Amino acid sequence: MARLFSVALLAAAVQWMLFAGLVSGDAVQDLQKKVRPNLDAAIAKSKTCTKEKLQIRKEWGDIPAAEKKQYIAAMLCMMSKPSKMDQKKYPGVKSRYDDFVAVHINQTMNIHGTGSFLSWHRYYTWAFENVLRTECGYTGTQPYWDWAKWSADPEKSPIFDGSDTSLSGNGKKISHKASMYGPAGNGGGCVETGPFKNMTVHLGPISPAVDPAPPRNPRSDGYGDNPRCLRRDISNYLSSRYLRTQDIVTLLNSKDLNTFQNVMQGAGGAGGAGMGVHSAGHFTIAGDPGADFYTSPNDPAFWLHHGMIDRTWSIWQMQDLNARVNIISGGTSMMGGFGGKQQSLDDNVDLGVVADKVYKIRDLVSTVDGPFCYTYDS
Ligand SMILES: *[C@@H]1O[C@H](CO)[C@@H](O)[C@H](O)[C@H]1NC(C)=O
Ligand SMILES: *[C@@H]1O[C@H](CO)[C@@H](O)[C@H](O)[C@H]1NC(C)=O
Ligand SMILES: [Cu+2]
């Protein structure tokens, strides 16, 4: 009886603390809250960002339905607007959205497993948000996918539940084989629910990791026109192993940038994070183009995944902004292969037709300096 009473008392105390905002119930959010004053200090010193201008990126599940629909409508708008690329050179680039996919394909070997991985994808995701706003009237901010929140059952998450406020659901369940990343998931076929059920994928595949294999692209570089449906193969196999709160905490505890990057990308870094949150997120979506290293941005959920990648980097940085912003680690080509050099903060990031400006990596390492002025809610 006394034991029961103390359990009830403890539960009440936790309830009260949650209510009072003292703990959020999530170790990552708690850490983010704790280090947030450091960011305010950085904003005070920023050349370009102010507290008034600061944009707050939110988790998809916390966004009101009307704003979710506005984000979805802006993405559909990008898919219906003309490309800014040369159609003769890139016949599979059919829309403004495809411009982003083509830019990613083009640079894939120099932006993954490299020193530019984090800053390149930060700028790329920001450029996408910027085009949603400037070319398609979006007034919100780039949402993110808090992996841990939905790691037990991503198909039931508001991101993938197939409702009209989701980014569409799983693919149709078809009989198919495992991939090299895990057993066959719960879908595998065409996405038939939600706002993107009628979307057509044109580019790629280049490095498909789905069964059955998608039709081959007419061109070996993947830029030919290869119209097909969006496929997904979501399950909780990877999310329940690699995308839990404790996995993110392990990542955020990385002592240096090299470790952080390796744990994130599952390069066998200290911490034993196995496949790493980056791959685990991509292969939780899976399918085609989601599981194709080159064409993955063609799945509309890519941007929420990379929003979260960027959020974890920013929380890692916020723990010690003096030591964790103006630094670089890694090479210039994937996993150091192909004669890559050491990456430098002075290397350029050029997003071609999807962003106006070429920046040096050093201008892209803070979320509150250079072109950026945003943070994540906590
Ligand atoms: C690929 O990169 C080259 C070299 O930077 C550039 O000239 C070309 O326009 C790029 N193509 C695409 C599709 O981004
Ligand atoms: C959208 O896709 C469904 C099948 O999922 C199909 O029945 C319908 O005709 C399509 N609508 C348009 C406008 O293409
Ligand atoms: Cu990428």
Coordinates of N, CA, C and O in Angstrom, one line a residue, residues 112-257:
H112 N 28.8 13.1 -48.9 CA 28.4 12.1 -48.0 C 29.7 11.4 -47.5 O 30.6 11.1 -48.3
G113 N 29.8 11.2 -46.2 CA 31.0 10.7 -45.6 C 32.2 11.6 -45.8 O 33.4 11.2 -45.8
T114 N 31.9 12.9 -46.0 CA 32.9 13.9 -46.2 C 32.8 15.0 -45.1 O 31.9 15.0 -44.3
G115 N 33.8 15.9 -45.1 CA 33.8 17.0 -44.1 C 32.7 18.0 -44.4 O 32.3 18.8 -43.6
S116 N 32.1 17.9 -45.6 CA 31.1 18.9 -46.0 C 29.7 18.3 -45.7 O 28.7 19.1 -45.9
F117 N 29.6 17.1 -45.3 CA 28.2 16.5 -45.2 C 27.2 17.3 -44.4 O 26.1 17.6 -44.9
L118 N 27.6 17.8 -43.2 CA 26.7 18.5 -42.4 C 26.4 19.9 -42.9 O 25.2 20.3 -43.0
S119 N 27.4 20.6 -43.3 CA 27.2 22.0 -43.8 C 26.5 22.0 -45.2 O 25.6 22.8 -45.4
W120 N 26.9 21.1 -46.0 CA 26.2 21.0 -47.4 C 24.7 20.7 -47.2 O 23.9 21.4 -47.7
H121 N 24.3 19.7 -46.4 CA 22.9 19.4 -46.2 C 22.2 20.5 -45.4 O 21.0 20.6 -45.6
R122 N 22.9 21.2 -44.6 CA 22.2 22.3 -43.9 C 21.8 23.4 -44.9 O 20.7 23.9 -44.9
Y123 N 22.8 23.7 -45.7 CA 22.5 24.8 -46.8 C 21.4 24.3 -47.7 O 20.5 25.0 -48.1
Y124 N 21.5 23.0 -48.1 CA 20.6 22.4 -49.1 C 19.2 22.4 -48.5 O 18.2 22.8 -49.2
T125 N 19.0 22.0 -47.3 CA 17.6 22.0 -46.7 C 17.1 23.4 -46.5 O 15.9 23.7 -46.7
W126 N 18.0 24.3 -46.1 CA 17.6 25.7 -46.0 C 17.2 26.3 -47.4 O 16.2 27.1 -47.5
A127 N 17.9 25.9 -48.4 CA 17.6 26.4 -49.8 C 16.3 25.9 -50.2 O 15.5 26.6 -50.9
F128 N 15.9 24.7 -49.8 CA 14.6 24.1 -50.1 C 13.5 24.9 -49.4 O 12.5 25.3 -50.1
E129 N 13.7 25.1 -48.2 CA 12.8 26.0 -47.4 C 12.6 27.3 -48.0 O 11.5 27.9 -48.1
N130 N 13.7 27.9 -48.5 CA 13.7 29.2 -49.1 C 12.9 29.2 -50.4 O 12.1 30.2 -50.6
V131 N 13.1 28.2 -51.2 CA 12.3 28.1 -52.4 C 10.8 27.9 -52.1 O 9.9 28.5 -52.8
L132 N 10.5 27.1 -51.1 CA 9.1 26.9 -50.7 C 8.5 28.3 -50.4 O 7.3 28.6 -50.8
R133 N 9.3 29.1 -49.7 CA 8.8 30.4 -49.3 C 8.7 31.4 -50.4 O 7.7 32.1 -50.6
T134 N 9.8 31.6 -51.2 CA 9.9 32.6 -52.2 C 9.2 32.3 -53.5 O 8.7 33.2 -54.2
E135 N 9.1 31.0 -53.8 CA 8.5 30.7 -55.1 C 7.2 30.0 -55.0 O 6.4 29.9 -55.9
C136 N 6.8 29.6 -53.8 CA 5.5 28.9 -53.6 C 4.7 29.4 -52.4 O 3.8 28.7 -51.9
G137 N 5.0 30.5 -51.9 CA 4.2 31.2 -50.9 C 4.1 30.6 -49.5 O 3.2 31.0 -48.7
Y138 N 5.0 29.7 -49.2 CA 5.0 29.1 -47.9 C 5.4 30.1 -46.8 O 6.3 30.9 -47.0
T139 N 4.7 30.2 -45.7 CA 5.0 31.2 -44.7 C 5.5 30.5 -43.4 O 5.9 31.2 -42.5
G140 N 5.5 29.2 -43.3 CA 6.1 28.5 -42.1 C 7.6 28.3 -42.3 O 8.2 28.9 -43.1
T141 N 8.0 27.4 -41.4 CA 9.5 27.0 -41.4 C 9.6 25.6 -41.8 O 8.6 24.8 -41.8
Q142 N 10.9 25.2 -42.1 CA 11.1 23.8 -42.4 C 10.9 22.8 -41.2 O 11.5 23.0 -40.2
P143 N 9.9 21.9 -41.4 CA 9.7 21.0 -40.2 C 10.7 19.9 -40.1 O 11.6 19.7 -41.0
Y144 N 10.7 19.2 -39.0 CA 11.6 18.1 -38.8 C 10.9 16.9 -38.3 O 9.8 17.0 -37.8
W145 N 11.5 15.7 -38.4 CA 11.0 14.4 -38.0 C 11.8 14.0 -36.7 O 13.0 13.6 -36.9
D146 N 11.2 14.1 -35.6 CA 11.9 13.6 -34.4 C 11.8 12.1 -34.4 O 10.8 11.5 -34.0
W147 N 12.9 11.5 -34.8 CA 12.9 10.0 -35.0 C 12.4 9.3 -33.8 O 11.6 8.3 -33.8
A148 N 12.9 9.7 -32.6 CA 12.7 9.0 -31.4 C 11.2 8.9 -31.0 O 10.7 7.9 -30.5
K149 N 10.5 10.1 -31.3 CA 9.1 10.2 -31.0 C 8.3 9.1 -31.6 O 7.3 8.7 -31.1
W150 N 8.7 8.7 -32.8 CA 7.9 7.7 -33.6 C 8.6 6.4 -33.9 O 8.3 5.7 -34.7
S151 N 9.7 6.2 -33.1 CA 10.6 5.1 -33.5 C 10.0 3.7 -33.3 O 10.3 2.7 -34.0
A152 N 9.0 3.6 -32.4 CA 8.3 2.3 -32.1 C 7.4 1.9 -33.3 O 7.3 0.8 -33.6
D153 N 6.9 2.9 -33.9 CA 5.9 2.6 -35.0 C 5.8 3.8 -36.0 O 4.8 4.5 -36.0
P154 N 6.8 4.0 -36.8 CA 6.8 5.1 -37.7 C 5.6 5.2 -38.7 O 5.2 6.3 -39.0
E155 N 5.0 4.1 -39.0 CA 3.8 4.1 -39.9 C 2.6 4.8 -39.3 O 1.7 5.2 -40.0
K156 N 2.6 4.8 -37.9 CA 1.5 5.5 -37.2 C 1.8 6.9 -37.0 O 1.0 7.6 -36.4
S157 N 3.0 7.4 -37.3 CA 3.3 8.8 -37.0 C 2.5 9.7 -37.9 O 2.1 9.3 -39.0
P158 N 2.3 10.9 -37.5 CA 1.6 11.9 -38.3 C 2.3 12.2 -39.6 O 1.8 12.8 -40.5
I159 N 3.6 11.8 -39.7 CA 4.4 12.0 -41.0 C 4.0 11.0 -42.0 O 3.9 11.3 -43.2
F160 N 3.8 9.8 -41.6 CA 3.6 8.6 -42.5 C 2.2 7.9 -42.4 O 2.1 6.8 -42.8
D161 N 1.3 8.5 -41.7 CA 0.0 7.8 -41.4 C -0.9 7.8 -42.6 O -2.0 7.2 -42.6
G162 N -0.5 8.5 -43.7 CA -1.3 8.4 -44.9 C -2.5 9.4 -45.0 O -3.2 9.5 -46.0
S163 N -2.7 10.2 -43.9 CA -3.8 11.2 -43.9 C -3.4 12.3 -44.8 O -2.3 12.5 -45.3
D164 N -4.4 13.3 -44.9 CA -4.1 14.4 -45.8 C -3.2 15.5 -45.2 O -2.9 16.5 -45.8
T165 N -2.9 15.3 -43.9 CA -1.9 16.1 -43.2 C -0.6 15.4 -43.0 O 0.3 15.8 -42.3
S166 N -0.4 14.3 -43.7 CA 0.9 13.5 -43.7 C 1.6 13.7 -45.0 O 1.2 14.4 -45.9
L167 N 2.9 13.2 -45.0 CA 3.6 13.2 -46.3 C 3.4 11.9 -47.1 O 4.3 11.4 -47.7
S168 N 2.2 11.4 -47.0 CA 1.7 10.2 -47.5 C 2.2 9.0 -46.7 O 3.1 9.1 -45.9
G169 N 1.5 7.9 -46.9 CA 1.8 6.7 -46.1 C 2.8 5.8 -46.7 O 3.6 6.2 -47.6
N170 N 2.8 4.6 -46.2 CA 3.7 3.5 -46.7 C 3.3 3.2 -48.1 O 2.2 3.5 -48.6
G171 N 4.2 2.4 -48.8 CA 3.8 1.9 -50.1 C 2.8 0.7 -49.9 O 2.7 0.2 -48.8
K172 N 2.1 0.4 -51.0 CA 1.2 -0.8 -51.0 C 2.0 -2.0 -50.6 O 3.2 -2.2 -51.0
K173 N 1.4 -2.8 -49.8 CA 2.1 -4.0 -49.3 C 2.3 -5.0 -50.5 O 1.3 -5.5 -51.0
I174 N 3.5 -5.3 -50.8 CA 3.7 -6.3 -51.9 C 4.7 -7.3 -51.4 O 5.5 -7.0 -50.5
S175 N 4.7 -8.5 -51.9 CA 5.7 -9.5 -51.5 C 7.0 -9.1 -52.1 O 7.1 -8.9 -53.3
H176 N 8.0 -9.1 -51.3 CA 9.4 -8.7 -51.8 C 10.4 -9.1 -50.9 O 10.2 -9.5 -49.7
K177 N 11.7 -9.1 -51.4 CA 12.8 -9.6 -50.6 C 13.4 -8.5 -49.7 O 13.2 -7.3 -49.9
A178 N 14.2 -9.0 -48.7 CA 15.0 -8.1 -47.9 C 15.9 -7.2 -48.7 O 16.3 -7.6 -49.8
S179 N 16.3 -6.1 -48.1 CA 17.4 -5.4 -48.7 C 18.7 -5.6 -47.9 O 18.6 -6.3 -46.8
M180 N 19.8 -5.0 -48.3 CA 21.0 -5.2 -47.5 C 20.9 -4.4 -46.2 O 21.8 -4.6 -45.3
Y181 N 19.9 -3.6 -46.0 CA 19.8 -2.8 -44.7 C 18.8 -3.5 -43.7 O 18.7 -3.0 -42.6
G182 N 18.1 -4.5 -44.1 CA 17.2 -5.1 -43.2 C 16.1 -6.0 -43.9 O 16.1 -6.0 -45.1
P183 N 15.3 -6.6 -43.1 CA 14.3 -7.5 -43.7 C 13.3 -6.6 -44.5 O 13.2 -5.4 -44.3
A184 N 12.5 -7.3 -45.3 CA 11.4 -6.6 -46.1 C 10.5 -5.9 -45.1 O 10.2 -6.4 -44.1
G185 N 10.2 -4.6 -45.4 CA 9.3 -3.9 -44.6 C 7.8 -4.2 -44.9 O 7.5 -5.2 -45.5
N186 N 6.9 -3.3 -44.4 CA 5.5 -3.5 -44.5 C 4.9 -3.0 -45.8 O 3.7 -3.0 -46.0
G187 N 5.7 -2.4 -46.7 CA 5.1 -1.9 -48.0 C 5.9 -2.5 -49.1 O 5.8 -3.6 -49.4
G188 N 6.6 -1.6 -49.8 CA 7.4 -2.1 -50.9 C 6.9 -1.6 -52.3 O 7.6 -1.4 -53.2
G189 N 5.6 -1.4 -52.3 CA 4.9 -1.0 -53.6 C 4.7 0.5 -53.7 O 5.3 1.3 -52.9
C190 N 3.8 0.9 -54.6 CA 3.5 2.4 -54.8 C 2.8 3.0 -53.6 O 1.9 2.3 -53.0
V191 N 3.1 4.2 -53.3 CA 2.4 5.0 -52.2 C 1.0 5.3 -52.8 O 0.9 5.9 -53.9
E192 N 0.0 4.9 -52.1 CA -1.4 5.1 -52.6 C -2.3 6.0 -51.7 O -3.5 6.1 -51.9
T193 N -1.7 6.5 -50.7 CA -2.5 7.4 -49.7 C -1.8 8.7 -49.6 O -0.6 8.9 -49.8
G194 N -2.6 9.7 -49.2 CA -2.1 11.0 -48.8 C -1.7 11.9 -50.0 O -1.9 11.5 -51.1
P195 N -1.2 13.1 -49.7 CA -1.0 14.1 -50.7 C -0.1 13.8 -51.9 O -0.2 14.4 -52.9
F196 N 0.8 12.8 -51.7 CA 1.8 12.5 -52.7 C 1.5 11.2 -53.5 O 2.4 10.7 -54.2
K197 N 0.3 10.7 -53.3 CA 0.0 9.4 -54.0 C 0.1 9.4 -55.5 O 0.3 8.4 -56.1
N198 N -0.1 10.6 -56.0 CA -0.1 10.7 -57.5 C 1.2 11.3 -58.0 O 1.3 11.6 -59.2
M199 N 2.2 11.4 -57.2 CA 3.5 12.0 -57.6 C 4.2 11.0 -58.6 O 4.2 9.8 -58.4
T200 N 4.9 11.6 -59.5 CA 5.7 10.8 -60.5 C 7.1 11.1 -60.2 O 7.5 12.3 -60.2
V201 N 7.9 10.1 -60.1 CA 9.4 10.2 -60.0 C 10.0 10.0 -61.4 O 9.5 9.1 -62.1
H202 N 10.9 10.9 -61.7 CA 11.5 10.8 -63.1 C 12.9 10.5 -63.1 O 13.4 9.8 -64.0
L203 N 13.7 10.9 -62.1 CA 15.1 10.7 -62.2 C 15.6 9.4 -61.6 O 14.8 8.8 -60.7
G204 N 16.7 8.9 -62.0 CA 17.2 7.7 -61.4 C 16.5 6.5 -61.9 O 15.7 6.6 -62.9
P205 N 16.6 5.3 -61.2 CA 17.5 5.1 -60.1 C 19.0 5.1 -60.5 O 19.3 4.9 -61.6
I206 N 19.8 5.3 -59.5 CA 21.2 5.2 -59.7 C 21.8 4.1 -58.8 O 22.6 3.3 -59.3
S207 N 21.4 4.1 -57.6 CA 21.9 3.1 -56.6 C 20.7 2.5 -55.9 O 20.6 2.7 -54.7
P208 N 19.8 1.9 -56.6 CA 18.5 1.4 -56.0 C 18.8 0.3 -54.9 O 19.7 -0.5 -55.1
A209 N 18.0 0.4 -53.8 CA 18.2 -0.6 -52.8 C 16.8 -1.1 -52.4 O 16.3 -0.9 -51.3
V210 N 16.0 -1.6 -53.4 CA 14.7 -2.0 -53.1 C 14.3 -3.2 -54.0 O 14.8 -3.2 -55.2
D211 N 13.5 -4.1 -53.5 CA 13.0 -5.2 -54.3 C 11.5 -5.1 -54.5 O 10.8 -4.8 -53.6
P212 N 11.0 -5.3 -55.7 CA 11.8 -5.5 -57.0 C 12.4 -4.2 -57.5 O 12.0 -3.2 -57.1
A213 N 13.5 -4.4 -58.2 CA 14.3 -3.2 -58.7 C 13.4 -2.3 -59.5 O 12.6 -2.8 -60.3
P214 N 13.5 -1.0 -59.4 CA 12.8 -0.1 -60.3 C 13.3 -0.2 -61.7 O 14.4 -0.7 -61.9
P215 N 12.5 0.2 -62.7 CA 13.0 0.2 -64.1 C 14.3 1.0 -64.2 O 14.5 2.0 -63.6
R216 N 15.2 0.5 -65.1 CA 16.4 1.2 -65.3 C 16.2 2.6 -66.0 O 15.3 2.8 -66.8
N217 N 17.1 3.5 -65.6 CA 17.0 4.9 -66.2 C 17.6 4.7 -67.6 O 18.6 4.0 -67.8
P218 N 17.0 5.4 -68.6 CA 17.6 5.4 -70.0 C 19.0 5.9 -70.1 O 19.7 5.6 -71.1
R219 N 19.5 6.6 -69.1 CA 20.8 7.1 -69.1 C 21.6 6.6 -67.9 O 21.1 6.5 -66.8
S220 N 22.9 6.3 -68.1 CA 23.7 5.7 -67.1 C 23.9 6.7 -65.9 O 24.2 6.3 -64.8
D221 N 23.8 8.0 -66.2 CA 24.0 9.0 -65.1 C 22.7 9.3 -64.4 O 22.7 10.1 -63.4
G222 N 21.6 8.7 -64.8 CA 20.4 8.8 -64.0 C 19.6 10.0 -64.4 O 18.5 10.2 -63.8
Y223 N 20.1 10.9 -65.3 CA 19.3 12.1 -65.6 C 18.3 12.0 -66.7 O 17.6 12.9 -67.0
G224 N 18.1 10.8 -67.2 CA 17.1 10.5 -68.2 C 15.7 10.5 -67.6 O 15.6 10.4 -66.3
D225 N 14.7 10.6 -68.4 CA 13.3 10.5 -67.9 C 12.9 9.1 -67.7 O 12.8 8.3 -68.7
N226 N 12.5 8.7 -66.5 CA 12.1 7.4 -66.1 C 10.9 7.4 -65.3 O 11.0 7.2 -64.1
P227 N 9.7 7.8 -65.8 CA 8.5 8.1 -65.0 C 8.0 6.8 -64.3 O 7.9 5.7 -64.9
R228 N 7.8 6.9 -63.0 CA 7.3 5.8 -62.2 C 6.7 6.3 -60.9 O 6.9 7.5 -60.6
C229 N 6.1 5.4 -60.1 CA 5.4 5.9 -58.9 C 6.5 6.0 -57.8 O 7.6 5.5 -57.8
L230 N 6.0 6.8 -56.7 CA 6.8 6.8 -55.5 C 6.6 5.6 -54.7 O 5.4 5.2 -54.4
R231 N 7.6 4.9 -54.3 CA 7.5 3.6 -53.5 C 8.1 3.8 -52.1 O 9.2 4.5 -52.0
R232 N 7.5 3.2 -51.1 CA 8.1 3.2 -49.8 C 8.0 1.8 -49.2 O 7.2 1.0 -49.6
D233 N 8.9 1.5 -48.2 CA 8.9 0.2 -47.5 C 9.2 0.4 -46.0 O 10.1 -0.1 -45.5
I234 N 8.3 1.2 -45.4 CA 8.5 1.6 -44.0 C 8.2 0.4 -43.1 O 7.3 -0.4 -43.3
S235 N 9.0 0.3 -42.1 CA 8.7 -0.6 -40.9 C 9.5 -0.1 -39.7 O 10.2 0.9 -39.9
N236 N 9.3 -0.7 -38.6 CA 10.0 -0.2 -37.4 C 11.3 -1.0 -37.2 O 11.9 -0.8 -36.1
Y237 N 11.7 -1.8 -38.1 CA 12.9 -2.6 -37.9 C 14.1 -1.8 -37.5 O 14.8 -2.0 -36.5
L238 N 14.4 -0.8 -38.3 CA 15.6 0.0 -38.1 C 15.3 1.1 -37.0 O 16.1 1.4 -36.2
S239 N 14.1 1.7 -37.1 CA 13.8 2.8 -36.2 C 13.8 2.3 -34.7 O 14.3 3.1 -33.9
S240 N 13.4 1.1 -34.5 CA 13.3 0.6 -33.1 C 14.7 0.2 -32.6 O 14.8 -0.1 -31.4
R241 N 15.7 0.1 -33.5 CA 17.0 -0.3 -33.1 C 18.0 0.9 -33.1 O 18.9 0.9 -32.3
Y242 N 17.8 1.9 -34.0 CA 18.8 2.9 -34.2 C 18.3 4.4 -34.0 O 19.1 5.3 -34.1
L243 N 17.0 4.5 -33.9 CA 16.5 5.9 -33.9 C 15.8 6.2 -32.6 O 14.9 7.1 -32.5
R244 N 16.1 5.6 -31.5 CA 15.5 5.8 -30.2 C 16.2 7.0 -29.5 O 17.3 7.4 -29.9
T245 N 15.6 7.5 -28.5 CA 16.1 8.6 -27.7 C 17.6 8.3 -27.3 O 18.5 9.1 -27.4
Q246 N 17.8 7.1 -26.8 CA 19.1 6.7 -26.3 C 20.2 6.7 -27.4 O 21.3 7.0 -27.2
D247 N 19.7 6.4 -28.7 CA 20.7 6.5 -29.8 C 21.0 7.9 -30.1 O 22.2 8.2 -30.4
I248 N 20.1 8.8 -30.0 CA 20.4 10.2 -30.2 C 21.2 10.8 -29.1 O 22.2 11.6 -29.4
V249 N 21.0 10.4 -27.9 CA 21.8 10.8 -26.8 C 23.2 10.4 -26.9 O 24.2 11.2 -26.7
T250 N 23.4 9.1 -27.4 CA 24.8 8.6 -27.6 C 25.5 9.5 -28.7 O 26.6 9.9 -28.5
L251 N 24.8 9.8 -29.7 CA 25.3 10.7 -30.8 C 25.7 12.1 -30.2 O 26.8 12.6 -30.5
L252 N 24.8 12.7 -29.4 CA 25.0 14.0 -28.9 C 26.1 14.0 -27.8 O 26.7 15.1 -27.5
N253 N 26.5 12.9 -27.3 CA 27.6 12.8 -26.3 C 28.9 12.7 -27.0 O 30.0 12.6 -26.3
S254 N 29.0 12.7 -28.3 CA 30.3 12.6 -29.0 C 31.2 13.7 -28.6 O 30.8 14.9 -28.6
K255 N 32.4 13.3 -28.3 CA 33.3 14.3 -27.8 C 33.9 15.3 -28.8 O 34.4 16.4 -28.5
D256 N 34.0 14.8 -30.0 CA 34.6 15.7 -31.1 C 33.8 15.5 -32.4 O 33.0 14.6 -32.5
L257 N 34.1 16.4 -33.3 CA 33.3 16.4 -34.6 C 33.5 15.1 -35.4 O 32.6 14.6 -36.0

